[in-house]
PDB file of C-alpha atoms and ligand atoms in Angstrom:
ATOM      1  CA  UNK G 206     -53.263  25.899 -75.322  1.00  0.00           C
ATOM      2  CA  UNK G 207     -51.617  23.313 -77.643  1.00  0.00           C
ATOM      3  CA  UNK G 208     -53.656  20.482 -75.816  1.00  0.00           C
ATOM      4  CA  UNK G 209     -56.301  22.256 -76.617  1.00  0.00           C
ATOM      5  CA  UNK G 210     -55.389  22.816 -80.747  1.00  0.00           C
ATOM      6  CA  UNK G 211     -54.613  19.022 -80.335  1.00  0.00           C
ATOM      7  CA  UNK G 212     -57.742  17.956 -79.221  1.00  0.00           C
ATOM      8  CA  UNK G 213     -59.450  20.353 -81.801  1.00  0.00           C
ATOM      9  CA  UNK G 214     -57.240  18.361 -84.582  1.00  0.00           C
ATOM     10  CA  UNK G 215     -57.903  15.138 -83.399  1.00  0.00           C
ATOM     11  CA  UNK G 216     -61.599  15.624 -83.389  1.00  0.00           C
ATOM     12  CA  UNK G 217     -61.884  16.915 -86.345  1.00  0.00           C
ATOM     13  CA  UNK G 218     -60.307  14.091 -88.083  1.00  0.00           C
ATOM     14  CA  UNK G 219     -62.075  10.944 -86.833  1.00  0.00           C
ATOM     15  CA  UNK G 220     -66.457  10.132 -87.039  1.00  0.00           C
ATOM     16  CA  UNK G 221     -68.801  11.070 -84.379  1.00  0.00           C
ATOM     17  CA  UNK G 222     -69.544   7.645 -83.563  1.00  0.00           C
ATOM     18  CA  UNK G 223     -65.785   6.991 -82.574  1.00  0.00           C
ATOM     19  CA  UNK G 224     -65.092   7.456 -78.362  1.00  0.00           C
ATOM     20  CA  UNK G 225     -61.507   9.189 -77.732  1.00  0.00           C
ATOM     21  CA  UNK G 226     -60.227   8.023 -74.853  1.00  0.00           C
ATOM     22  CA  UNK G 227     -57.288  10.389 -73.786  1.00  0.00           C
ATOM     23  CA  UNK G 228     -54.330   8.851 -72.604  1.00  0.00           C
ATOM     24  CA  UNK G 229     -52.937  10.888 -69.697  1.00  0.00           C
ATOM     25  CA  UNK G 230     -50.851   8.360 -68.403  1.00  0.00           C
ATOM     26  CA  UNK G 231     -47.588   9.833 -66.827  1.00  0.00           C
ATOM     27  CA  UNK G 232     -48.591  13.495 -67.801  1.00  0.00           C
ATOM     28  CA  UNK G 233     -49.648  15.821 -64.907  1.00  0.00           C
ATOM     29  CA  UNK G 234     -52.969  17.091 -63.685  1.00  0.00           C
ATOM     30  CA  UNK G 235     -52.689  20.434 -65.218  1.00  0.00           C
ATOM     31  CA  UNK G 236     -52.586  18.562 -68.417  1.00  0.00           C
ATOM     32  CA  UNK G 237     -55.798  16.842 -67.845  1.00  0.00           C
ATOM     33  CA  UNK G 238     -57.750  20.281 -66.769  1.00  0.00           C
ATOM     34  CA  UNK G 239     -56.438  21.485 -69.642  1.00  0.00           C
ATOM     35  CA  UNK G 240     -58.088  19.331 -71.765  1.00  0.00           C
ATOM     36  CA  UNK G 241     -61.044  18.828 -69.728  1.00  0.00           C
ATOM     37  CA  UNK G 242     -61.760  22.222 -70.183  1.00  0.00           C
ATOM     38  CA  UNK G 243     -61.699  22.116 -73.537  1.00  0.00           C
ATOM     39  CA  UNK G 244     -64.458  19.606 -73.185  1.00  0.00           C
ATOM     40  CA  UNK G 245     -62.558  15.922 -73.162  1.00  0.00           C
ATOM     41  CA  UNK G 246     -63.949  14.100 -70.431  1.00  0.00           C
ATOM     42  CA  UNK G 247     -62.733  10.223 -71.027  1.00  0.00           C
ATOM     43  CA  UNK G 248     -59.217  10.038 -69.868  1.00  0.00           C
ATOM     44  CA  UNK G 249     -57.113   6.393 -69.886  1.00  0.00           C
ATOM     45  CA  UNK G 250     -54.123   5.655 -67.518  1.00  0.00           C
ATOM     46  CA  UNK G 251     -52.436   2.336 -67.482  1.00  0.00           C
ATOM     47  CA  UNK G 252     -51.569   2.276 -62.982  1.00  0.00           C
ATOM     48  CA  UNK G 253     -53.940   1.990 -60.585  1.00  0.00           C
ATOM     49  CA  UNK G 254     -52.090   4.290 -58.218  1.00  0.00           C
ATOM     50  CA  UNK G 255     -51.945   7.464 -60.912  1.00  0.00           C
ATOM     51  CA  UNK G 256     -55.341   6.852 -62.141  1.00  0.00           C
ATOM     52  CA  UNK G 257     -56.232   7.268 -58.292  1.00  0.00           C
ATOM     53  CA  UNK G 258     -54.346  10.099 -57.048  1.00  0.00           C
ATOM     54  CA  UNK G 259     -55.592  12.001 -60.074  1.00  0.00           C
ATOM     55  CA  UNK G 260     -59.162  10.926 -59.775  1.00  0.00           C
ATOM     56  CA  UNK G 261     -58.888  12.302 -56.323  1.00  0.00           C
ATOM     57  CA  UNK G 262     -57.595  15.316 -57.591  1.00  0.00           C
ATOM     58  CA  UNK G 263     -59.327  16.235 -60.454  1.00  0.00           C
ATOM     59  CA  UNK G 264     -63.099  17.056 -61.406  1.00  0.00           C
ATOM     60  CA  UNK G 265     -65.383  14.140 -60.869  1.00  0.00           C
ATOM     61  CA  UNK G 266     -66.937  14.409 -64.054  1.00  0.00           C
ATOM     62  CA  UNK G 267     -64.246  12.676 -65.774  1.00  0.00           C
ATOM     63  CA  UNK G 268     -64.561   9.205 -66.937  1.00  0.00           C
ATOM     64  CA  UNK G 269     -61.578   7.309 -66.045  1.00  0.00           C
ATOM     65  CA  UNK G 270     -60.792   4.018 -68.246  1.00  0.00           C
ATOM     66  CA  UNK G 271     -58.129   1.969 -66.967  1.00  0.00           C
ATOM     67  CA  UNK G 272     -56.131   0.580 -70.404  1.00  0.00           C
ATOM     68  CA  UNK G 273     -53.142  -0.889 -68.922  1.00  0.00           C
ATOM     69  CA  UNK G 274     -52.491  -4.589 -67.825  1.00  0.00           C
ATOM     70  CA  UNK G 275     -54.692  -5.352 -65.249  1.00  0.00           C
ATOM     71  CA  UNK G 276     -52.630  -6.671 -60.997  1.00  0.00           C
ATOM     72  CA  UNK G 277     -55.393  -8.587 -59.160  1.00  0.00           C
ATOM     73  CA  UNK G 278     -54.536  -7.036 -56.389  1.00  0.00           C
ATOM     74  CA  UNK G 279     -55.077  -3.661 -57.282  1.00  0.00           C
ATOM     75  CA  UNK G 280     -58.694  -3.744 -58.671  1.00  0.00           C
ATOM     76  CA  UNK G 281     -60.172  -2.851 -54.995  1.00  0.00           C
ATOM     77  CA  UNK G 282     -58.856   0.532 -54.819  1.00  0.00           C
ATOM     78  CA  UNK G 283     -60.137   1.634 -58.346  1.00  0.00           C
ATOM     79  CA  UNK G 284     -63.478  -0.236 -57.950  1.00  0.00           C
ATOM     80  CA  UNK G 285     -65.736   2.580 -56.782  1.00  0.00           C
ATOM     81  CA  UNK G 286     -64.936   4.897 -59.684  1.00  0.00           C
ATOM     82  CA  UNK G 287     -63.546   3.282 -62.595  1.00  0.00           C
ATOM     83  CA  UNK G 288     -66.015   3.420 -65.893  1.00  0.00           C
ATOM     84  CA  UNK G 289     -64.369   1.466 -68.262  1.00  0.00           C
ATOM     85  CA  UNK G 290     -61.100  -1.376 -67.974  1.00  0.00           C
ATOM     86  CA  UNK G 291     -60.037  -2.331 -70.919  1.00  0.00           C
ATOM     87  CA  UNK G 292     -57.653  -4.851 -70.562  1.00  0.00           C
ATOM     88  CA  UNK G 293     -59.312  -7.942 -69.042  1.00  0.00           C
ATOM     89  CA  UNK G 294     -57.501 -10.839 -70.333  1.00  0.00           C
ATOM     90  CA  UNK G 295     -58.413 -13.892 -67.259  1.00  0.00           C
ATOM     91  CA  UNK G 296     -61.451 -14.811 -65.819  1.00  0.00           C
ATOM     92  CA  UNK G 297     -59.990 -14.489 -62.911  1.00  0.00           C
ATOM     93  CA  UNK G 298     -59.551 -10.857 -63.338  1.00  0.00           C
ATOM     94  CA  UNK G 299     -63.120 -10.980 -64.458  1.00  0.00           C
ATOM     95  CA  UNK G 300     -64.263 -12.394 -61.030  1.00  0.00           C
ATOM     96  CA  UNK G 301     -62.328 -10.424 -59.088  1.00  0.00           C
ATOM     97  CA  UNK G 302     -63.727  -7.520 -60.824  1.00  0.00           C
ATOM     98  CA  UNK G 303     -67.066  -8.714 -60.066  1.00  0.00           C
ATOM     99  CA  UNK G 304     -66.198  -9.245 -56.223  1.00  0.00           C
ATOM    100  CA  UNK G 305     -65.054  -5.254 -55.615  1.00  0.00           C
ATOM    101  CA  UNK G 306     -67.915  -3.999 -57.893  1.00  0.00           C
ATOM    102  CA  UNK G 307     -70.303  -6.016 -55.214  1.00  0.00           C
ATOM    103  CA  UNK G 308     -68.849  -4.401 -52.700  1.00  0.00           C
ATOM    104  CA  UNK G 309     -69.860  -1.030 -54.282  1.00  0.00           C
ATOM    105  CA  UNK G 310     -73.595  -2.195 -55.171  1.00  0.00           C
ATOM    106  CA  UNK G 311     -72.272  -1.036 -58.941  1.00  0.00           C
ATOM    107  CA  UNK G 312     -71.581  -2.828 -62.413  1.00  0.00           C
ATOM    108  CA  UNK G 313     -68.089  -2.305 -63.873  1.00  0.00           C
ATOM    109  CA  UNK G 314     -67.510  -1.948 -67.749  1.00  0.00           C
ATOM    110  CA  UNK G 315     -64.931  -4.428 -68.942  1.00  0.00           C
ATOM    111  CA  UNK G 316     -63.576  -5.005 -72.576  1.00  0.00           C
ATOM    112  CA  UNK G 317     -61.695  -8.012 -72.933  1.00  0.00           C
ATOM    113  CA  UNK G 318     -58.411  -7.990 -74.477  1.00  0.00           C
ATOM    114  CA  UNK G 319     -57.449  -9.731 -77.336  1.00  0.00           C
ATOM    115  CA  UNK G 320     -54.126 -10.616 -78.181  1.00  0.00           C
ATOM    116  CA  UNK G 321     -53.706  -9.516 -82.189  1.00  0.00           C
ATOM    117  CA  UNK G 322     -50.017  -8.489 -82.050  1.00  0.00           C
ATOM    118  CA  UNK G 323     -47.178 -10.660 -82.528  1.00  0.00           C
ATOM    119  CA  UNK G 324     -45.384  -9.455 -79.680  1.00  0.00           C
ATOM    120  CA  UNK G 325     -44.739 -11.699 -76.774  1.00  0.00           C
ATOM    121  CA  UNK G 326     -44.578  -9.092 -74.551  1.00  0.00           C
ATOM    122  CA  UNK G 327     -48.004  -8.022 -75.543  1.00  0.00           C
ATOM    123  CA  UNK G 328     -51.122  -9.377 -73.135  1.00  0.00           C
ATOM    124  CA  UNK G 329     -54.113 -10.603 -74.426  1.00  0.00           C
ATOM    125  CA  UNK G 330     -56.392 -13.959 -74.859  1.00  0.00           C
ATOM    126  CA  UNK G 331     -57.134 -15.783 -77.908  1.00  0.00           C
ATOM    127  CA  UNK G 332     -60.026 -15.737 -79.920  1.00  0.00           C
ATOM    128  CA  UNK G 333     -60.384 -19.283 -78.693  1.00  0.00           C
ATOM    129  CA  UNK G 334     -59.907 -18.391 -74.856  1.00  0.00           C
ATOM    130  CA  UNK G 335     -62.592 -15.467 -75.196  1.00  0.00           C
ATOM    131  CA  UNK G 336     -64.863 -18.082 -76.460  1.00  0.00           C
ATOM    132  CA  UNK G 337     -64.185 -20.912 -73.798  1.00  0.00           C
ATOM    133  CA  UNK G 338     -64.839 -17.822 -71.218  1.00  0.00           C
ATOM    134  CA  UNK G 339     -67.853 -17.013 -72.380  1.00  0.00           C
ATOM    135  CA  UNK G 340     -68.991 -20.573 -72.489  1.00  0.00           C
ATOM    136  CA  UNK G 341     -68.320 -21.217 -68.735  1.00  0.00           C
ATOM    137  CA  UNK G 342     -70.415 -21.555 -66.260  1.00  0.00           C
ATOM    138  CA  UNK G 343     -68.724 -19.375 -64.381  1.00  0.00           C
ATOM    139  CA  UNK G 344     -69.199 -16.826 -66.580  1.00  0.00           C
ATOM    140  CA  UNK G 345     -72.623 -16.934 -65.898  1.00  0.00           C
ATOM    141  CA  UNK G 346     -72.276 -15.954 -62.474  1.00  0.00           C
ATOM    142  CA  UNK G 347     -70.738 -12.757 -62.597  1.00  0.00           C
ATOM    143  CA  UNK G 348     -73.463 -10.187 -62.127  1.00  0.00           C
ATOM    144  CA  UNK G 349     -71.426  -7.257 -61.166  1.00  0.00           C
ATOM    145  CA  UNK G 350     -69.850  -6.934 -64.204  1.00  0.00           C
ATOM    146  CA  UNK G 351     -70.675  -6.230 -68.065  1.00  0.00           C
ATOM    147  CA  UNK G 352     -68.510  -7.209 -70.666  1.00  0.00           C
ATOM    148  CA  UNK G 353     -69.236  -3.960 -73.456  1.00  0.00           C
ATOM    149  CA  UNK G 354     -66.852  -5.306 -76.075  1.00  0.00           C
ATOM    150  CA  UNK G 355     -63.140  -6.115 -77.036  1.00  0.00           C
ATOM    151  CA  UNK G 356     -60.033  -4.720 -76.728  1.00  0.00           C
ATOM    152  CA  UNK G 357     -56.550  -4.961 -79.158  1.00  0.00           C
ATOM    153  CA  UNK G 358     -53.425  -3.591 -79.828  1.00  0.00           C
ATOM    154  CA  UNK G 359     -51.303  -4.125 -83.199  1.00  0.00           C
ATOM    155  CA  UNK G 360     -47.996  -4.678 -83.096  1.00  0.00           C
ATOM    156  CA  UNK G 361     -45.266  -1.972 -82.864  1.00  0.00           C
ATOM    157  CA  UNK G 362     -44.164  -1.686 -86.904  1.00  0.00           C
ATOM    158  CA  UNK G 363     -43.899   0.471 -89.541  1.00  0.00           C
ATOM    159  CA  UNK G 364     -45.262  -2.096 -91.573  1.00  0.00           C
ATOM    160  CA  UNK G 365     -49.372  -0.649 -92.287  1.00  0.00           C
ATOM    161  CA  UNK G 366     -50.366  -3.677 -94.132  1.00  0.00           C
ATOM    162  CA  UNK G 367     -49.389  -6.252 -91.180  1.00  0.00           C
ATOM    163  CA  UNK G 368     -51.359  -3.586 -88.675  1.00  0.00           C
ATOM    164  CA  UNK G 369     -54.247  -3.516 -91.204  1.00  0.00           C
ATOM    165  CA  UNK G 370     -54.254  -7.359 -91.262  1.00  0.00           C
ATOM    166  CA  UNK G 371     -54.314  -7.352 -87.118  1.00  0.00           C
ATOM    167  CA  UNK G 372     -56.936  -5.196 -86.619  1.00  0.00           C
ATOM    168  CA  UNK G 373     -59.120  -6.730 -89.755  1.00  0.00           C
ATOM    169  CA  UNK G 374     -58.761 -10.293 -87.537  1.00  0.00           C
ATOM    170  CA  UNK G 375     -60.296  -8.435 -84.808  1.00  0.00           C
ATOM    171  CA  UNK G 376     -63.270  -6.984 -86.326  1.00  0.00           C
ATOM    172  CA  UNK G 377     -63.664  -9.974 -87.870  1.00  0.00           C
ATOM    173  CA  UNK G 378     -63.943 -11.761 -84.834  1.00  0.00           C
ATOM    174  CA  UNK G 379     -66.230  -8.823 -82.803  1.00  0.00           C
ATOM    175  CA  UNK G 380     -68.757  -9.179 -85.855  1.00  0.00           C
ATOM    176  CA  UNK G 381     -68.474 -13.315 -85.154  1.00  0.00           C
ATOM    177  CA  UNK G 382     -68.648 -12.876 -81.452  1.00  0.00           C
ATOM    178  CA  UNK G 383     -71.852 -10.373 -81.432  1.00  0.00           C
ATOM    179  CA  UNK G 384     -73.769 -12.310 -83.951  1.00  0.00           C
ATOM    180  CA  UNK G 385     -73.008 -15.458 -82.355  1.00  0.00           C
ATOM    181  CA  UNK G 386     -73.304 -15.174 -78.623  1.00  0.00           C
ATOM    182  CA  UNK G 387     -76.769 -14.513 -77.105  1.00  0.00           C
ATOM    183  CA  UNK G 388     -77.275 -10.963 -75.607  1.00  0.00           C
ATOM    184  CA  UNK G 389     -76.857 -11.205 -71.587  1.00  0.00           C
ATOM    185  CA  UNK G 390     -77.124  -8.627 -68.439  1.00  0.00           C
ATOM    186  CA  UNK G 391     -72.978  -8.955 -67.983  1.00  0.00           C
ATOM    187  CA  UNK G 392     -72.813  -9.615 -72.080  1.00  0.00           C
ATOM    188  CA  UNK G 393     -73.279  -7.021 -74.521  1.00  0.00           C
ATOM    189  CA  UNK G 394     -71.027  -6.163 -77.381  1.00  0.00           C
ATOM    190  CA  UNK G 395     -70.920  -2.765 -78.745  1.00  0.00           C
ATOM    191  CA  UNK G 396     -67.293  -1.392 -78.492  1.00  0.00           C
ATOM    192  CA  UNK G 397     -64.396  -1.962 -80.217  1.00  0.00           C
ATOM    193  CA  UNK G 398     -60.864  -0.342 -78.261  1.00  0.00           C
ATOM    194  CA  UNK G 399     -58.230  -0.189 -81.155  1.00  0.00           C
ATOM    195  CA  UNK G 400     -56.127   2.530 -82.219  1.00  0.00           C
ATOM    196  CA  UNK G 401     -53.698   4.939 -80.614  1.00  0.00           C
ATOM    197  CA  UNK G 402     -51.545   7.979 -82.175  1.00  0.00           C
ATOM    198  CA  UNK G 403     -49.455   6.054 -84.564  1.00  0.00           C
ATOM    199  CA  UNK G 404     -52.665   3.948 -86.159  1.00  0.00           C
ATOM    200  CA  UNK G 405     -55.699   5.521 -85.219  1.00  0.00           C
ATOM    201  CA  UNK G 406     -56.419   6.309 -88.664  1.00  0.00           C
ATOM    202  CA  UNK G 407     -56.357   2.303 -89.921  1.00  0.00           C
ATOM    203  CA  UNK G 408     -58.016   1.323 -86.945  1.00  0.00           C
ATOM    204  CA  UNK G 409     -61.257   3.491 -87.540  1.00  0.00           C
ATOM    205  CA  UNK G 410     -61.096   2.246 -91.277  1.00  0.00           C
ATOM    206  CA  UNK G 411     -61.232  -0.991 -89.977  1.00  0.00           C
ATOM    207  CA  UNK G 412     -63.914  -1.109 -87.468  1.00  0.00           C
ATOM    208  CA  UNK G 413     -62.888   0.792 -84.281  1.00  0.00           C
ATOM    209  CA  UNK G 414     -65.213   2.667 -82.187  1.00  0.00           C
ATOM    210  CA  UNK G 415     -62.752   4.094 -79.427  1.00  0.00           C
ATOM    211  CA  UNK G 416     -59.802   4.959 -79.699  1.00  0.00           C
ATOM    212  CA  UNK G 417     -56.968   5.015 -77.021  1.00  0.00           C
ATOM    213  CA  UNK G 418     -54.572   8.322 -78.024  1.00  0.00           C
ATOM    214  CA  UNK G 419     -51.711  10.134 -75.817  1.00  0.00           C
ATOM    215  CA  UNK G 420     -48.811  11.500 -77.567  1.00  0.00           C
ATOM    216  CA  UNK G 421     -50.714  13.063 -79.984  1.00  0.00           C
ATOM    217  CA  UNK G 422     -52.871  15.216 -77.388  1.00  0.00           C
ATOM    218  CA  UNK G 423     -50.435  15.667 -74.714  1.00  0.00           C
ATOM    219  CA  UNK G 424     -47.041  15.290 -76.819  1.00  0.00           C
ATOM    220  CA  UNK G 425     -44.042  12.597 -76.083  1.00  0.00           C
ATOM    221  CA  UNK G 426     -43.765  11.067 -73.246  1.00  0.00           C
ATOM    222  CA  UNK G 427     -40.585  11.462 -70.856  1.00  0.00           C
ATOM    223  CA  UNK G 428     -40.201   7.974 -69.860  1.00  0.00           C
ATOM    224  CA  UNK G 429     -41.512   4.592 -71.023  1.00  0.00           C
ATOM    225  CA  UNK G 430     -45.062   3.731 -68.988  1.00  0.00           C
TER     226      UNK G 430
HETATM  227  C1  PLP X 581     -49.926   4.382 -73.805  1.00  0.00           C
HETATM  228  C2  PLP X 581     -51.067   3.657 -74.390  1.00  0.00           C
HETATM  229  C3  PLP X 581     -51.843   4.219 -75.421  1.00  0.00           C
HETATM  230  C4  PLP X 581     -51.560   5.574 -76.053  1.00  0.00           C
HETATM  231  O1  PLP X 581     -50.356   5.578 -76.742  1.00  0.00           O
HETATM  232  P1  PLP X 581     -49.941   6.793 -77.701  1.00  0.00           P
HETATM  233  O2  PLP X 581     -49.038   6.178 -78.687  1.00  0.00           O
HETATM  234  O3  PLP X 581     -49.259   7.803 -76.843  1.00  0.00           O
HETATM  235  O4  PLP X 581     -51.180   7.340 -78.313  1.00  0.00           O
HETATM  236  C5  PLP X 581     -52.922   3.490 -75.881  1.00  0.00           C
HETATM  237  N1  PLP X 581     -53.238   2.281 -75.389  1.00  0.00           N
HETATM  238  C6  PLP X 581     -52.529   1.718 -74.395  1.00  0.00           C
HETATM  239  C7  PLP X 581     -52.933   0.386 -73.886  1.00  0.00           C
HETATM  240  C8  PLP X 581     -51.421   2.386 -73.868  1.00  0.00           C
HETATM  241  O5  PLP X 581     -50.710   1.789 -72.886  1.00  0.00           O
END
């Protein structure tokens, strides 16, 4: 019931042309039927594992998005369901991506992930890197994969005008990137991830068009994912 009220909230208070992706991650599957039945039906998690015990549990028409940082190794067992990742920050990743989606005769979403915050701990490549990517030929190559925009996250501060400034630099750079770099089969920009429950609100007014939110739907978490 409150999921529900929260959802109702949360829609209410951002455009139509914004995505909410809802962050389930560590929260059980009775949370996510609850909300799927009140019509959400993007969800994010941040492990492979959970997103694929509860994809194997739940209804299939939910859209899972993977938003957490991305283990090689682990891309094989999500590859023949997973609609968006948003945290591609190698083009490594990239090809491996490529490689599973083969397998599965499909083309996986990716948004690459930009590193905005301050925060060592926080993944991400540089404005510079994303461009260098692009511009390989390896890039090229990758047909089983589409690259549908950028991902960012701010840093972890009270401080509004430094996460203002953050997610400014990004938009910034998406508007640069899509005017810039030619349309392509595994190229084309539309999306931008930024936002989550603590700064959804400056991230729309400065350019997002999904937005990643948990607490705020499904209430704190019990343990740091
Ligand atoms: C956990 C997480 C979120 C959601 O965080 P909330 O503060 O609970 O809204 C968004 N994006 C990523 C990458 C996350 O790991």
């Amino acid at each position: 019931m409150l999921i529900q009220q929260n959802l109702e909230l949360l829609k209410a208070d951002i455009p139509d042309y914004v995505t909410l992706v809802a962050v389930s991650k560590t929260k059980p599957i009775s949370d996510i039927q609850e909300a799927f039945d009140a019509g959400q039906k993007i969800f994010g998690e941040n492990k492979v594992q959970e997103m694929v015990n509860k994809y194997d549990a739940l209804p299939k028409g939910i859209q899972w998005h993977m938003i957490g940082h991305l283990q090689r190794n682990k891309v094989k067992y999500m590859a023949h369901f997973v609609d968006l990742i948003h945290g591609v920050d190698s083009l490594k990743t990239l090809k491996e991506i490529d490689k599973q989606a083969k397998k599965h005769d499909r083309i996986i979403n990716c948004l690459l992930q930009v590193r905005i915050a301050k925060e060592e701990t926080k993944f991400g490549l540089t404005f510079k890197e994303i461009e260098d990517l692009f511009n390989s030929e390896d890039f090229d190559s990758l047909k089983n994969i589409k690259i549908t925009g950028l991902m960012g996250m701010s840093t972890f501060t009270e401080n509004e005008g430094q996460i203002t400034a953050e997610f400014k630099s990004l938009k910034l750079f998406f508007d640069k990137l899509k005017n810039d770099k030619p349309l392509t089969f595994n190229c084309q920009l539309s999306t931008l991830s930024m936002g989550m429950s603590g700064d959804y609100k400056i991230a729309i007014a400065n350019g997002s068009t999904m937005i990643r939110v948990g607490s705020k739907i499904f209430g704190v978490r019990n343990y740091i994912a």
